[in-house]
Coordinates of C-alpha atoms in Angstrom, one line a residue:
X1 CA -21.0 14.0 6.6
X2 CA -20.8 13.4 2.5
X3 CA -16.9 13.8 2.1
X4 CA -14.0 12.8 4.6
X5 CA -10.3 13.7 4.0
X6 CA -7.1 12.9 5.8
X7 CA -3.7 12.7 5.3
X8 CA -0.6 10.9 6.2
X9 CA 0.5 11.3 10.5
X10 CA 3.8 10.7 10.8
X11 CA 5.5 9.2 14.5
X12 CA 8.7 10.6 16.1
X13 CA 9.8 6.7 16.6
X14 CA 9.1 5.7 13.0
X15 CA 11.7 8.6 12.1
X16 CA 14.2 7.5 14.1
X17 CA 14.3 3.8 12.6
X18 CA 14.1 5.1 9.0
X19 CA 17.0 7.8 9.8
X20 CA 19.1 4.6 11.7
X21 CA 18.8 2.9 8.8
X22 CA 19.5 5.2 6.3
X23 CA 22.8 6.5 8.4
X24 CA 24.1 3.1 8.7
X25 CA 23.8 2.1 5.1
X26 CA 24.8 5.8 3.9
X27 CA 28.0 5.2 6.8
X28 CA 28.5 1.8 4.8
X29 CA 28.6 3.2 1.4
X30 CA 30.9 5.4 2.8
X31 CA 33.2 3.5 3.7
X32 CA 33.3 1.5 0.5
X33 CA 34.4 5.0 -1.4
X34 CA 36.5 5.5 1.1
X35 CA 38.7 2.2 0.8
X36 CA 37.9 2.7 -3.7
X37 CA 39.6 6.3 -3.2
X38 CA 42.3 4.4 -0.8
X39 CA 43.4 1.8 -4.0
X40 CA 41.6 -1.1 -2.2
X41 CA 38.9 -3.3 -4.2
X42 CA 35.6 -2.7 -4.2
X43 CA 32.9 -4.1 -5.1
X44 CA 30.5 -1.8 -7.3
X45 CA 27.4 -4.0 -6.8
X46 CA 27.8 -3.6 -2.9
X47 CA 27.9 0.1 -3.4
X48 CA 25.0 0.4 -5.8
X49 CA 22.5 -2.0 -3.5
X50 CA 23.1 0.4 -0.6
X51 CA 22.4 2.9 -2.1
X52 CA 19.6 1.4 -3.9
X53 CA 18.0 0.9 -0.5
X54 CA 18.4 4.1 1.0
X55 CA 16.6 5.4 -2.3
X56 CA 13.8 3.1 -1.8
X57 CA 13.9 4.2 2.4
X58 CA 13.3 7.5 2.0
X59 CA 11.0 7.1 -1.3
X60 CA 8.7 5.0 0.8
X61 CA 9.2 7.3 4.0
X62 CA 9.0 11.1 2.5
X63 CA 6.1 10.4 0.4
X64 CA 2.2 12.2 1.4
X65 CA -0.5 10.3 1.3
X66 CA -4.3 11.6 1.3
X67 CA -7.3 9.6 1.6
X68 CA -10.5 11.0 0.0
X69 CA -13.5 9.2 0.4
X70 CA -17.1 10.4 -0.9
X71 CA -20.3 9.1 -1.8
X72 CA -19.2 6.8 -4.5
X73 CA -15.5 6.0 -4.1
X74 CA -12.5 5.9 -2.3
X75 CA -9.8 7.8 -3.9
X76 CA -5.8 7.6 -2.7
X77 CA -2.9 9.8 -3.5
X78 CA 0.3 10.0 -3.2
X79 CA 3.3 12.3 -4.1
X80 CA 6.8 11.7 -3.2
X81 CA 10.2 12.0 -5.4
X82 CA 9.3 10.1 -8.3
X83 CA 6.0 11.5 -9.2
X84 CA 2.0 11.5 -8.1
X85 CA -0.2 8.4 -8.6
X86 CA -3.8 8.8 -7.9
X87 CA -6.0 5.3 -7.6
X88 CA -10.0 5.8 -7.8
X89 CA -12.0 2.7 -6.1
X90 CA -15.6 2.6 -6.5
X91 CA -17.6 1.0 -3.4
X92 CA -19.5 -1.1 -5.6
X93 CA -16.0 -3.2 -6.7
X94 CA -14.6 -3.7 -3.1
X95 CA -14.7 -6.9 -2.2
X96 CA -13.9 -6.1 1.6
X97 CA -11.3 -4.5 3.8
X98 CA -9.5 -5.9 6.5
X99 CA -6.5 -5.6 8.5
X100 CA -3.2 -6.7 6.6
X101 CA -0.8 -9.7 8.1
X102 CA 2.0 -10.4 6.2
X103 CA 2.2 -14.0 4.8
X104 CA 4.3 -16.3 2.6
X105 CA 1.2 -17.4 0.6
X106 CA -2.4 -16.1 -0.2
X107 CA -5.3 -17.6 -0.4
X108 CA -6.4 -15.1 -3.7
X109 CA -4.1 -14.2 -6.4
X110 CA -4.3 -10.3 -7.1
X111 CA -3.1 -9.1 -9.9
X112 CA -1.4 -5.9 -8.5
X113 CA -0.3 -4.6 -4.9
X114 CA -0.8 -1.1 -4.7
X115 CA 1.4 0.4 -1.2
X116 CA 0.1 3.6 -0.6
X117 CA 0.9 4.4 2.9
X118 CA 4.0 5.9 4.3
X119 CA 7.2 4.3 6.3
X120 CA 6.8 6.8 9.0
X121 CA 3.1 6.5 9.7
X122 CA 1.9 4.6 12.5
X123 CA -1.3 3.3 12.2
X124 CA -2.4 0.3 11.4
X125 CA -1.8 -0.9 8.2
X126 CA -5.4 -2.0 6.0
X127 CA -5.8 -4.0 3.0
X128 CA -8.7 -2.7 0.4
X129 CA -9.4 -5.9 -1.9
X130 CA -11.0 -4.9 -5.1
X131 CA -12.1 -6.5 -8.5
X132 CA -11.1 -4.2 -11.9
X133 CA -12.9 -5.1 -15.0
X134 CA -10.9 -3.9 -18.2
X135 CA -13.4 -4.0 -21.6
X136 CA -13.6 -6.8 -23.1
X137 CA -11.4 -9.0 -20.5
X138 CA -12.3 -10.9 -17.6
X139 CA -12.1 -9.3 -14.4
X140 CA -8.7 -9.4 -12.0
X141 CA -8.6 -8.5 -8.4
X142 CA -6.1 -5.8 -7.3
X143 CA -5.2 -4.2 -3.5
X144 CA -4.4 -1.5 -1.7
X145 CA -2.4 -1.5 1.1
X146 CA -3.4 2.3 3.3
X147 CA -3.5 3.4 7.1
X148 CA -6.8 5.0 7.5
X149 CA -8.0 6.4 11.1
X150 CA -10.6 5.1 12.8
X151 CA -12.5 8.0 11.6
X152 CA -12.4 6.9 7.8
X153 CA -13.1 3.2 8.6
X154 CA -16.4 4.2 10.6
X155 CA -17.2 6.3 7.3
X156 CA -16.5 3.2 4.9
X157 CA -18.2 1.1 7.0
X158 CA -21.3 3.3 6.9
X159 CA -21.0 3.6 3.3
X160 CA -20.1 -0.2 2.5
X161 CA -21.9 -2.2 4.9
X162 CA -20.6 -5.5 5.8
X163 CA -17.0 -5.3 4.1
X164 CA -15.3 -3.3 6.3
X165 CA -13.2 -3.9 9.2
X166 CA -13.6 -7.9 8.2
X167 CA -11.5 -10.9 8.5
X168 CA -9.4 -12.0 5.6
X169 CA -11.0 -15.1 5.3
X170 CA -14.5 -13.5 4.6
X171 CA -12.7 -11.5 2.2
X172 CA -11.3 -14.9 0.3
X173 CA -14.8 -16.2 0.5
X174 CA -16.5 -13.4 -1.2
X175 CA -13.4 -13.6 -4.1
X176 CA -13.8 -17.1 -4.2
X177 CA -17.4 -16.9 -4.7
X178 CA -17.1 -14.1 -7.3
X179 CA -15.2 -16.2 -9.4
X180 CA -17.3 -19.4 -9.4
X181 CA -20.2 -17.0 -10.2
X182 CA -18.1 -15.5 -13.1
X183 CA -17.1 -19.0 -14.5
X184 CA -20.7 -20.7 -14.2
X185 CA -21.9 -17.3 -16.3
X186 CA -19.9 -18.0 -19.4

């Protein structure tokens, strides 16, 4: 197989959680609007912040995501209310793909983090750490959060042996070794 394409999968459990969160926030916002219509005091910051949170929840959940892997690169496309976004990462730039685990402070400084996964998709979140070289500037690191299938991870593992489904520690060590090699080369 020289190419693999997959789309996000919607889990019913996640639909119920997002719907409950949106309903509660809209209920609270409508209570503030009702108080305002009856002449009561309303904090506009409170209403606007609730509506922004509702918009963010809906935007994170309604987008469609496609992951396309071919012989040279991995492309991830997002289509949502705000617009479309596509990122392509060459396999040679990938430092590693590891299971995402939230933490307060990371070891490697990433310039950008792209969240290209649906909140409704029930699969495990994985992170792609990769280097980006802009012409004339030193390289920096970025990462993408995405939710691939096991089949996609196996396909990527065949294309990038030793870089897929590894621990975050190995990715950090590889990134730090590349930084040291760049500093010695200067």
